[in-house]
Amino acid sequence: MASQQRRFTRFARTIAVAASATAIIALSACSSGGGGGGDGSDLGFTPAEQVKDSPITVWVDASREPAIEAFQAKYPDIDVNVETYDGNASGSGSFQTKIALFDQAGEGWPDVVFSTQNNDASWASKETNGVQAFAAPVNKGWFDQDFLDGFTPGSLDPLTVDGTVYGLRNDLAQSVFWYDQALFDQFGYEIPTTWEEYEQLSDKLAAEHPGYILGSVGDAFLGMLVYYWGAQAPVFQLDGDTFSSDVSAENSQKMTELLDHMVANGTLTKDSVFSSDFVQKYQGKALGMPGPVWFTGALFQNPDSLNVPAGQIGAGAPLHWEGEEIATGNVGGGTWFASSHTKNLDAVKTMMEFVTSSDEYQVELTGGYPAYADAAEKWIAKQANGGYFVGDFEQTVVDAASQVWSGWGYPSFSAETAYSKIVLPALAAGDTIESVAPEWQQEMENEAQVQGYTVAQ
């Protein structure tokens, strides 16, 4: 057995280096050159000189460590260096910043990277100051088309730039309406199907059962990717190199008013769903909440979170506005990127295929709905047959996978950063979202301009 190298490191950075990397990013973010193609190779990029059996370096967040452990168990002869990082969570920019430094140095790139941000292909597909794009195309001859065709239709769209696919999705994170059937039965309520019914229910709940909740606005991903995306609100859109945000559009305003109303009546908490306060206050008191499929493992079946007993939790269809078609948001879903600079294409390809499609990881170990269709079918059957959920959990989740609203944009910056900077502090201070909506839109537009986009007026 080849030696296994396992290094868990935290990225250290100095202010000076970070500032330098930020400057590089700003200058190169909207480079028109697609770095991955146009090189004359049959892979869509120029491969590095290959070194047989060379180790590969993989960056993952803590949640994806089991994927690498499962890979190492199945492929013990492939040497893997594992480095943990924040997964670019909440649009931290750590992935892009580090790659910019390696681009500047001309060496040191990781071979495979997991990112929680599906918009990373927008910058990772671009060459930087003459350096080949970090993300290698996967649909130009490197991966078999039969394998790529196995992904759920549309799941690779966020990673597709001008027809070239620059990564593989880990899972789909479509949102549904989670409900506690036992509490609904106890209170005699009907499960809402629209945003209007959801708001009306909040008034009854606040009056009759204060202390119980219907969700949280304490995380940027909930505000942006569950509520505003699910409301089909045009607050984060991209058309070519033109970014637009309209917090005053009808659906944007309706969602803002709904959130402010439910925060005021106490049925939307301002606590993060990952905080200890949330668990202490709302274990057994969450009547329902819109949220991604991965809430199953992260909250409901997690002994350290809501820890809801079997036979109570169900998944309802995504909430939508009355008179509009069902649409929903998408919270992450994560992406695996392969480096165009790797010296071991065979090992990288083997890992990319394993972490996205294998039963060992995607069916047996993940808490989210796999993007690879065959794994998704097995995963959902396993969940449905486990006896934990009530109602038609399986069909609801499957349907929601194809109901993600396509009007959302994937620019090179996160939808969460402006919300975290402007909206979350305002809520914490007791202000409304409406009171800071213009400032929030301006912050998104400023980010777009810094990244080199044209901002629609």
Short mmCIF file of C-alpha atoms in Angstrom, two decimals:
data_model
loop_
_atom_site.label_atom_id
_atom_site.label_comp_id
_atom_site.label_asym_id
_atom_site.label_seq_id
_atom_site.Cartn_x
_atom_site.Cartn_y
_atom_site.Cartn_z
CA MET A 1 0.00 0.00 0.00
CA ALA A 2 1.33 3.39 -0.88
CA SER A 3 1.87 5.71 2.00
CA GLN A 4 -1.09 7.83 2.90
CA GLN A 5 -0.40 11.47 3.56
CA ARG A 6 -3.01 13.34 5.46
CA ARG A 7 -2.40 16.87 6.38
CA PHE A 8 -4.99 19.10 7.89
CA THR A 9 -3.89 22.67 7.75
CA ARG A 10 -5.48 26.01 8.22
CA PHE A 11 -4.68 28.69 5.76
CA ALA A 12 -2.51 31.38 7.22
CA ARG A 13 -2.39 34.70 5.50
CA THR A 14 -0.88 38.05 6.11
CA ILE A 15 -2.59 41.35 5.52
CA ALA A 16 -0.02 42.30 2.93
CA VAL A 17 -0.41 39.10 0.96
CA ALA A 18 -4.18 39.26 1.10
CA ALA A 19 -4.13 42.84 -0.15
CA SER A 20 -1.89 41.81 -3.01
CA ALA A 21 -4.18 38.94 -3.93
CA THR A 22 -7.25 41.18 -3.78
CA ALA A 23 -5.63 43.53 -6.25
CA ILE A 24 -4.89 40.66 -8.59
CA ILE A 25 -8.45 39.42 -8.33
CA ALA A 26 -9.97 42.81 -9.07
CA LEU A 27 -7.81 43.24 -12.14
CA SER A 28 -8.54 39.82 -13.52
CA ALA A 29 -12.06 38.99 -12.40
CA CYS A 30 -13.75 39.93 -15.64
CA SER A 31 -10.98 38.99 -18.03
CA SER A 32 -12.69 38.10 -21.27
CA GLY A 33 -10.27 35.32 -22.00
CA GLY A 34 -11.58 31.90 -21.19
CA GLY A 35 -8.45 30.27 -19.86
CA GLY A 36 -9.57 26.73 -20.24
CA GLY A 37 -10.07 26.49 -23.95
CA GLY A 38 -8.56 27.61 -27.15
CA ASP A 39 -5.19 25.98 -26.52
CA GLY A 40 -5.25 23.42 -29.26
CA SER A 41 -5.16 20.42 -26.90
CA ASP A 42 -7.81 17.72 -27.03
CA LEU A 43 -8.81 18.42 -23.42
CA GLY A 44 -9.72 22.09 -23.76
CA PHE A 45 -6.69 23.20 -21.74
CA THR A 46 -2.93 22.76 -21.79
CA PRO A 47 -2.04 19.96 -19.33
CA ALA A 48 0.99 20.21 -17.10
CA GLU A 49 3.77 17.69 -17.58
CA GLN A 50 2.42 14.53 -16.01
CA VAL A 51 4.23 12.76 -13.17
CA LYS A 52 3.05 9.18 -12.83
CA ASP A 53 1.64 8.28 -9.39
CA SER A 54 2.34 11.75 -8.02
CA PRO A 55 0.25 12.70 -4.96
CA ILE A 56 -2.70 15.01 -5.38
CA THR A 57 -3.65 17.82 -3.03
CA VAL A 58 -7.32 18.26 -2.21
CA TRP A 59 -9.01 21.20 -0.47
CA VAL A 60 -12.26 20.45 1.31
CA ASP A 61 -14.31 21.88 4.12
CA ALA A 62 -14.80 19.82 7.26
CA SER A 63 -18.12 18.45 6.02
CA ARG A 64 -16.49 16.91 2.95
CA GLU A 65 -13.73 15.09 4.83
CA PRO A 66 -15.78 11.84 4.77
CA ALA A 67 -15.70 11.99 0.97
CA ILE A 68 -11.92 11.90 0.98
CA GLU A 69 -11.82 9.20 3.64
CA ALA A 70 -14.14 7.03 1.53
CA PHE A 71 -11.99 7.71 -1.54
CA GLN A 72 -8.83 6.70 0.28
CA ALA A 73 -10.50 3.51 1.47
CA LYS A 74 -11.39 2.55 -2.10
CA TYR A 75 -8.20 3.81 -3.79
CA PRO A 76 -5.41 3.26 -1.25
CA ASP A 77 -2.74 3.43 -3.96
CA ILE A 78 -3.51 7.06 -4.79
CA ASP A 79 -1.61 9.41 -2.50
CA VAL A 80 -3.80 12.26 -1.26
CA ASN A 81 -2.80 15.36 0.67
CA VAL A 82 -5.90 16.75 2.36
CA GLU A 83 -6.11 20.38 3.38
CA THR A 84 -9.17 21.71 5.15
CA TYR A 85 -10.39 25.24 4.63
CA ASP A 86 -13.64 27.13 5.08
CA GLY A 87 -15.06 25.83 1.80
CA ASN A 88 -15.46 29.44 0.65
CA ALA A 89 -18.54 29.47 2.87
CA SER A 90 -20.74 32.58 2.84
CA GLY A 91 -18.73 33.91 -0.06
CA SER A 92 -15.60 34.37 2.04
CA GLY A 93 -13.44 34.60 -1.08
CA SER A 94 -10.77 32.34 0.43
CA PHE A 95 -10.72 30.02 -2.61
CA GLN A 96 -10.18 32.80 -5.13
CA THR A 97 -7.69 34.63 -2.94
CA LYS A 98 -5.48 31.58 -2.52
CA ILE A 99 -5.60 30.67 -6.19
CA ALA A 100 -4.63 34.24 -7.09
CA LEU A 101 -1.53 33.87 -4.93
CA PHE A 102 -0.56 30.61 -6.61
CA ASP A 103 -1.18 32.20 -10.01
CA GLN A 104 1.21 34.98 -9.01
CA ALA A 105 3.79 32.44 -7.83
CA GLY A 106 3.27 30.19 -10.85
CA GLU A 107 3.10 27.07 -8.71
CA GLY A 108 1.48 25.45 -5.69
CA TRP A 109 -2.06 24.97 -6.95
CA PRO A 110 -4.22 22.24 -5.37
CA ASP A 111 -5.38 19.47 -7.69
CA VAL A 112 -9.00 19.28 -6.55
CA VAL A 113 -11.04 21.86 -4.62
CA PHE A 114 -14.50 21.66 -3.10
CA SER A 115 -16.36 24.95 -2.85
CA THR A 116 -19.75 25.70 -1.36
CA GLN A 117 -20.18 28.53 -3.89
CA ASN A 118 -21.61 27.53 -7.25
CA ASN A 119 -20.68 30.91 -8.74
CA ASP A 120 -16.95 30.17 -8.50
CA ALA A 121 -16.84 28.98 -12.12
CA SER A 122 -17.36 32.60 -13.19
CA TRP A 123 -13.80 33.49 -12.12
CA ALA A 124 -12.13 30.06 -12.05
CA SER A 125 -12.81 29.67 -15.78
CA LYS A 126 -10.86 32.82 -16.64
CA GLU A 127 -7.14 33.13 -17.22
CA THR A 128 -5.40 35.52 -14.84
CA ASN A 129 -2.73 37.82 -16.17
CA GLY A 130 -1.67 35.25 -18.73
CA VAL A 131 -1.89 32.28 -16.35
CA GLN A 132 -4.14 29.47 -17.52
CA ALA A 133 -7.54 29.36 -15.80
CA PHE A 134 -7.49 27.29 -12.64
CA ALA A 135 -10.60 25.24 -13.38
CA ALA A 136 -10.11 22.60 -16.04
CA PRO A 137 -12.92 22.04 -18.56
CA VAL A 138 -14.56 18.69 -18.00
CA ASN A 139 -16.61 18.41 -21.18
CA LYS A 140 -13.89 18.87 -23.79
CA GLY A 141 -12.61 15.32 -23.88
CA TRP A 142 -11.25 14.66 -20.39
CA PHE A 143 -14.38 13.11 -18.87
CA ASP A 144 -16.58 10.70 -20.81
CA GLN A 145 -19.78 12.26 -22.07
CA ASP A 146 -21.74 9.25 -20.79
CA PHE A 147 -20.56 10.12 -17.27
CA LEU A 148 -21.43 13.80 -17.64
CA ASP A 149 -24.85 12.89 -19.01
CA GLY A 150 -25.52 11.17 -15.69
CA PHE A 151 -25.95 14.48 -13.86
CA THR A 152 -29.48 15.73 -13.28
CA PRO A 153 -30.40 17.99 -16.21
CA GLY A 154 -29.57 21.60 -15.44
CA SER A 155 -27.38 20.79 -12.45
CA LEU A 156 -24.18 21.74 -14.28
CA ASP A 157 -25.60 25.01 -15.64
CA PRO A 158 -24.04 27.19 -12.90
CA LEU A 159 -20.65 25.78 -13.90
CA THR A 160 -21.10 26.31 -17.61
CA VAL A 161 -19.42 29.30 -19.24
CA ASP A 162 -19.90 29.80 -22.97
CA GLY A 163 -20.77 26.13 -23.39
CA THR A 164 -17.81 24.78 -21.44
CA VAL A 165 -18.34 23.04 -18.10
CA TYR A 166 -15.73 23.90 -15.44
CA GLY A 167 -16.58 21.59 -12.53
CA LEU A 168 -18.93 18.94 -11.19
CA ARG A 169 -21.78 19.55 -8.76
CA ASN A 170 -21.70 17.69 -5.46
CA ASP A 171 -25.39 17.91 -4.64
CA LEU A 172 -28.53 19.85 -5.38
CA ALA A 173 -29.74 22.00 -2.55
CA GLN A 174 -33.28 22.77 -3.64
CA SER A 175 -35.49 24.28 -0.96
CA VAL A 176 -38.80 22.84 0.21
CA PHE A 177 -41.14 23.68 3.07
CA TRP A 178 -40.21 21.52 6.03
CA TYR A 179 -43.02 20.95 8.53
CA ASP A 180 -43.51 19.18 11.84
CA GLN A 181 -46.67 17.15 11.29
CA ALA A 182 -47.05 16.43 15.00
CA LEU A 183 -47.15 20.13 15.83
CA PHE A 184 -49.48 20.93 12.93
CA ASP A 185 -51.84 18.23 14.16
CA GLN A 186 -51.59 19.45 17.76
CA PHE A 187 -52.38 23.06 16.78
CA GLY A 188 -54.97 22.14 14.14
CA TYR A 189 -53.25 24.10 11.37
CA GLU A 190 -53.10 23.47 7.64
CA ILE A 191 -49.71 23.23 5.96
CA PRO A 192 -49.19 26.37 3.85
CA THR A 193 -48.55 26.08 0.13
CA THR A 194 -48.06 29.76 -0.74
CA TRP A 195 -46.11 32.66 0.72
CA GLU A 196 -49.43 34.36 1.48
CA GLU A 197 -50.67 31.35 3.49
CA TYR A 198 -47.30 31.18 5.23
CA GLU A 199 -47.59 34.80 6.40
CA GLN A 200 -51.21 34.32 7.50
CA LEU A 201 -50.22 31.24 9.46
CA SER A 202 -47.52 33.25 11.20
CA ASP A 203 -50.11 35.62 12.65
CA LYS A 204 -52.14 32.72 14.07
CA LEU A 205 -49.06 31.05 15.46
CA ALA A 206 -47.82 34.27 17.07
CA ALA A 207 -51.20 34.88 18.70
CA GLU A 208 -51.99 31.34 19.79
CA HIS A 209 -48.57 29.79 20.42
CA PRO A 210 -45.95 32.47 21.05
CA GLY A 211 -42.42 31.14 21.13
CA TYR A 212 -42.91 28.76 18.21
CA ILE A 213 -41.35 29.69 14.89
CA LEU A 214 -41.75 29.26 11.14
CA GLY A 215 -38.14 29.84 10.19
CA SER A 216 -35.07 31.99 10.59
CA VAL A 217 -33.54 35.02 8.93
CA GLY A 218 -30.36 34.79 10.95
CA ASP A 219 -28.17 33.50 8.14
CA ALA A 220 -27.40 35.22 4.87
CA PHE A 221 -28.03 32.04 2.89
CA LEU A 222 -31.57 31.87 4.27
CA GLY A 223 -32.40 35.45 3.41
CA MET A 224 -30.93 35.43 -0.06
CA LEU A 225 -31.07 31.86 -1.31
CA VAL A 226 -34.22 30.56 0.38
CA TYR A 227 -36.50 33.59 0.70
CA TYR A 228 -35.59 36.02 -2.08
CA TRP A 229 -34.58 33.34 -4.61
CA GLY A 230 -37.69 31.32 -3.74
CA ALA A 231 -39.80 34.47 -4.14
CA GLN A 232 -38.47 34.91 -7.69
CA ALA A 233 -37.23 38.31 -6.61
CA PRO A 234 -34.85 39.93 -9.14
CA VAL A 235 -32.30 41.07 -6.60
CA PHE A 236 -29.31 39.15 -7.97
CA GLN A 237 -29.27 38.72 -11.73
CA LEU A 238 -26.64 38.50 -14.43
CA ASP A 239 -27.00 38.92 -18.19
CA GLY A 240 -23.64 38.45 -19.83
CA ASP A 241 -21.36 40.93 -18.07
CA THR A 242 -24.27 43.06 -16.85
CA PHE A 243 -25.37 42.73 -13.23
CA SER A 244 -28.73 43.95 -11.99
CA SER A 245 -30.48 44.14 -8.64
CA ASP A 246 -33.95 45.54 -8.05
CA VAL A 247 -35.10 45.50 -4.44
CA SER A 248 -38.12 47.60 -5.40
CA ALA A 249 -39.51 45.08 -7.90
CA GLU A 250 -42.90 43.66 -6.94
CA ASN A 251 -41.70 40.23 -5.79
CA SER A 252 -38.73 41.77 -3.99
CA GLN A 253 -40.94 44.16 -2.08
CA LYS A 254 -43.48 41.47 -1.22
CA MET A 255 -40.78 39.27 0.25
CA THR A 256 -39.24 42.16 2.17
CA GLU A 257 -42.63 43.01 3.66
CA LEU A 258 -43.29 39.36 4.54
CA LEU A 259 -39.94 38.96 6.30
CA ASP A 260 -40.28 42.23 8.21
CA HIS A 261 -43.82 41.26 9.23
CA MET A 262 -42.81 37.83 10.53
CA VAL A 263 -39.76 39.15 12.34
CA ALA A 264 -42.04 41.66 14.03
CA ASN A 265 -44.59 39.03 15.14
CA GLY A 266 -41.81 36.78 16.39
CA THR A 267 -42.30 33.78 14.11
CA LEU A 268 -39.04 34.36 12.26
CA THR A 269 -36.05 34.22 14.55
CA LYS A 270 -32.95 36.29 14.01
CA ASP A 271 -30.78 33.51 15.42
CA SER A 272 -28.56 31.56 13.05
CA VAL A 273 -29.84 28.01 12.61
CA PHE A 274 -26.32 26.85 13.45
CA SER A 275 -26.11 28.72 16.73
CA SER A 276 -26.45 27.20 20.18
CA ASP A 277 -29.15 29.78 20.98
CA PHE A 278 -31.26 28.48 18.11
CA VAL A 279 -31.06 24.92 19.39
CA GLN A 280 -31.79 25.89 22.98
CA LYS A 281 -34.76 28.08 22.10
CA TYR A 282 -36.42 26.15 19.31
CA GLN A 283 -35.82 22.44 19.78
CA GLY A 284 -39.40 21.15 19.66
CA LYS A 285 -40.74 24.60 18.72
CA ALA A 286 -40.11 24.78 14.99
CA LEU A 287 -43.53 24.34 13.42
CA GLY A 288 -42.06 24.58 9.94
CA MET A 289 -39.50 26.40 7.87
CA PRO A 290 -38.49 26.84 4.26
CA GLY A 291 -35.03 25.40 3.73
CA PRO A 292 -32.74 23.27 1.60
CA VAL A 293 -32.84 19.47 1.41
CA TRP A 294 -29.66 19.26 3.44
CA PHE A 295 -31.58 20.52 6.48
CA THR A 296 -32.48 16.84 6.92
CA GLY A 297 -29.04 15.96 8.19
CA ALA A 298 -27.95 19.39 9.40
CA LEU A 299 -30.95 20.18 11.60
CA PHE A 300 -33.74 17.65 11.91
CA GLN A 301 -31.79 14.40 12.30
CA ASN A 302 -28.84 16.03 14.00
CA PRO A 303 -28.65 15.16 17.72
CA ASP A 304 -26.82 18.46 18.27
CA SER A 305 -29.47 20.53 16.53
CA LEU A 306 -33.28 20.26 16.41
CA ASN A 307 -33.08 16.46 16.72
CA VAL A 308 -36.70 15.83 15.74
CA PRO A 309 -37.89 12.25 16.38
CA ALA A 310 -38.81 9.98 13.47
CA GLY A 311 -42.36 10.17 12.15
CA GLN A 312 -42.84 13.93 12.52
CA ILE A 313 -40.97 15.79 9.76
CA GLY A 314 -42.36 16.11 6.26
CA ALA A 315 -41.37 18.02 3.13
CA GLY A 316 -43.99 20.22 1.49
CA ALA A 317 -43.77 21.71 -1.98
CA PRO A 318 -41.77 24.94 -2.20
CA LEU A 319 -43.77 27.99 -1.18
CA HIS A 320 -44.69 30.35 -4.01
CA TRP A 321 -46.82 33.41 -4.63
CA GLU A 322 -50.48 32.86 -5.35
CA GLY A 323 -51.07 32.76 -9.10
CA GLU A 324 -47.43 32.04 -9.92
CA GLU A 325 -45.83 28.73 -10.80
CA ILE A 326 -43.97 26.86 -8.08
CA ALA A 327 -40.36 27.96 -7.93
CA THR A 328 -37.68 27.56 -5.35
CA GLY A 329 -34.19 28.58 -4.39
CA ASN A 330 -30.97 26.63 -4.20
CA VAL A 331 -28.69 26.79 -1.19
CA GLY A 332 -25.20 25.86 -2.24
CA GLY A 333 -25.06 22.31 -3.41
CA GLY A 334 -21.32 22.63 -3.66
CA THR A 335 -18.94 22.08 -6.53
CA TRP A 336 -15.80 20.08 -7.12
CA PHE A 337 -13.20 21.79 -9.30
CA ALA A 338 -10.29 20.03 -11.00
CA SER A 339 -7.12 22.01 -11.49
CA SER A 340 -5.84 22.53 -15.04
CA HIS A 341 -2.34 22.56 -13.49
CA THR A 342 -2.45 19.05 -12.03
CA LYS A 343 0.42 16.68 -12.74
CA ASN A 344 -1.78 13.63 -12.23
CA LEU A 345 -4.82 13.85 -14.48
CA ASP A 346 -5.72 10.20 -13.98
CA ALA A 347 -5.91 10.45 -10.19
CA VAL A 348 -7.85 13.72 -10.31
CA LYS A 349 -10.37 12.28 -12.75
CA THR A 350 -10.80 9.21 -10.58
CA MET A 351 -11.43 11.36 -7.50
CA MET A 352 -13.82 13.75 -9.27
CA GLU A 353 -15.93 10.85 -10.49
CA PHE A 354 -15.88 9.14 -7.10
CA VAL A 355 -16.88 12.11 -4.96
CA THR A 356 -19.75 13.07 -7.25
CA SER A 357 -21.24 9.72 -8.22
CA SER A 358 -20.13 6.85 -5.98
CA ASP A 359 -22.56 5.01 -3.77
CA GLU A 360 -19.90 4.85 -1.05
CA TYR A 361 -20.03 8.62 -0.59
CA GLN A 362 -23.07 10.11 -2.32
CA VAL A 363 -25.56 7.47 -1.20
CA GLU A 364 -24.14 6.28 2.10
CA LEU A 365 -22.51 9.34 3.63
CA THR A 366 -24.04 12.57 2.34
CA GLY A 367 -26.89 14.49 3.90
CA GLY A 368 -27.88 16.26 0.70
CA TYR A 369 -29.58 15.34 -2.56
CA PRO A 370 -26.84 14.18 -4.99
CA ALA A 371 -26.51 16.00 -8.30
CA TYR A 372 -25.65 12.73 -10.04
CA ALA A 373 -29.01 11.25 -11.03
CA ASP A 374 -28.29 7.59 -10.31
CA ALA A 375 -26.93 8.41 -6.85
CA ALA A 376 -29.86 10.75 -6.23
CA GLU A 377 -32.36 8.00 -7.00
CA LYS A 378 -30.68 5.69 -4.51
CA TRP A 379 -30.23 8.44 -1.90
CA ILE A 380 -33.85 9.54 -1.95
CA ALA A 381 -35.07 5.94 -1.80
CA LYS A 382 -32.85 5.33 1.20
CA GLN A 383 -34.20 8.43 2.93
CA ALA A 384 -37.82 7.63 2.11
CA ASN A 385 -37.53 4.01 3.19
CA GLY A 386 -35.85 4.86 6.44
CA GLY A 387 -39.14 5.57 8.18
CA TYR A 388 -38.10 9.01 9.35
CA PHE A 389 -40.26 11.24 7.15
CA VAL A 390 -44.01 11.61 6.90
CA GLY A 391 -45.97 12.43 3.74
CA ASP A 392 -44.66 12.11 0.21
CA PHE A 393 -41.14 13.20 1.02
CA GLU A 394 -39.60 11.41 -1.96
CA GLN A 395 -41.77 12.93 -4.70
CA THR A 396 -41.69 16.42 -3.20
CA VAL A 397 -37.91 16.52 -3.10
CA VAL A 398 -37.57 15.03 -6.58
CA ASP A 399 -40.03 17.59 -8.01
CA ALA A 400 -38.28 20.49 -6.28
CA ALA A 401 -35.01 19.56 -7.98
CA SER A 402 -36.47 20.74 -11.28
CA GLN A 403 -38.29 23.78 -9.81
CA VAL A 404 -35.27 25.95 -9.03
CA TRP A 405 -35.94 29.45 -10.39
CA SER A 406 -33.62 30.10 -13.34
CA GLY A 407 -33.71 33.89 -12.95
CA TRP A 408 -30.95 33.92 -10.33
CA GLY A 409 -27.46 35.02 -11.38
CA TYR A 410 -24.01 33.51 -10.86
CA PRO A 411 -21.52 36.41 -10.98
CA SER A 412 -18.02 36.13 -9.55
CA PHE A 413 -19.09 37.38 -6.11
CA SER A 414 -21.43 35.87 -3.57
CA ALA A 415 -25.05 36.85 -3.07
CA GLU A 416 -24.49 36.49 0.66
CA THR A 417 -21.79 39.09 1.33
CA ALA A 418 -23.88 42.25 0.86
CA TYR A 419 -26.74 40.69 2.83
CA SER A 420 -24.33 39.84 5.65
CA LYS A 421 -22.84 43.33 5.63
CA ILE A 422 -26.04 45.36 5.41
CA VAL A 423 -29.16 43.35 6.25
CA LEU A 424 -28.07 41.08 9.09
CA PRO A 425 -26.61 43.93 11.21
CA ALA A 426 -29.77 45.96 10.61
CA LEU A 427 -31.97 43.09 11.78
CA ALA A 428 -29.76 42.57 14.82
CA ALA A 429 -30.16 46.26 15.65
CA GLY A 430 -33.94 46.02 15.46
CA ASP A 431 -34.30 47.73 12.10
CA THR A 432 -36.35 46.41 9.19
CA ILE A 433 -35.06 45.05 5.90
CA GLU A 434 -37.12 47.69 4.14
CA SER A 435 -35.23 50.45 5.91
CA VAL A 436 -31.89 49.28 4.49
CA ALA A 437 -33.04 47.87 1.15
CA PRO A 438 -31.61 50.73 -0.95
CA GLU A 439 -28.27 50.48 0.87
CA TRP A 440 -28.29 46.68 0.40
CA GLN A 441 -28.87 47.05 -3.35
CA GLN A 442 -26.12 49.67 -3.59
CA GLU A 443 -23.70 47.33 -1.83
CA MET A 444 -24.42 44.55 -4.35
CA GLU A 445 -23.94 47.00 -7.21
CA ASN A 446 -20.67 48.20 -5.71
CA GLU A 447 -19.44 44.62 -5.51
CA ALA A 448 -20.40 44.08 -9.13
CA GLN A 449 -18.48 47.17 -10.24
CA VAL A 450 -15.40 46.14 -8.29
CA GLN A 451 -15.52 42.81 -10.09
CA GLY A 452 -15.68 44.57 -13.44
CA TYR A 453 -19.35 44.08 -14.29
CA THR A 454 -21.57 46.67 -15.90
CA VAL A 455 -24.41 47.55 -13.55
CA ALA A 456 -27.83 47.91 -15.14
CA GLN A 457 -29.61 51.12 -14.16
#
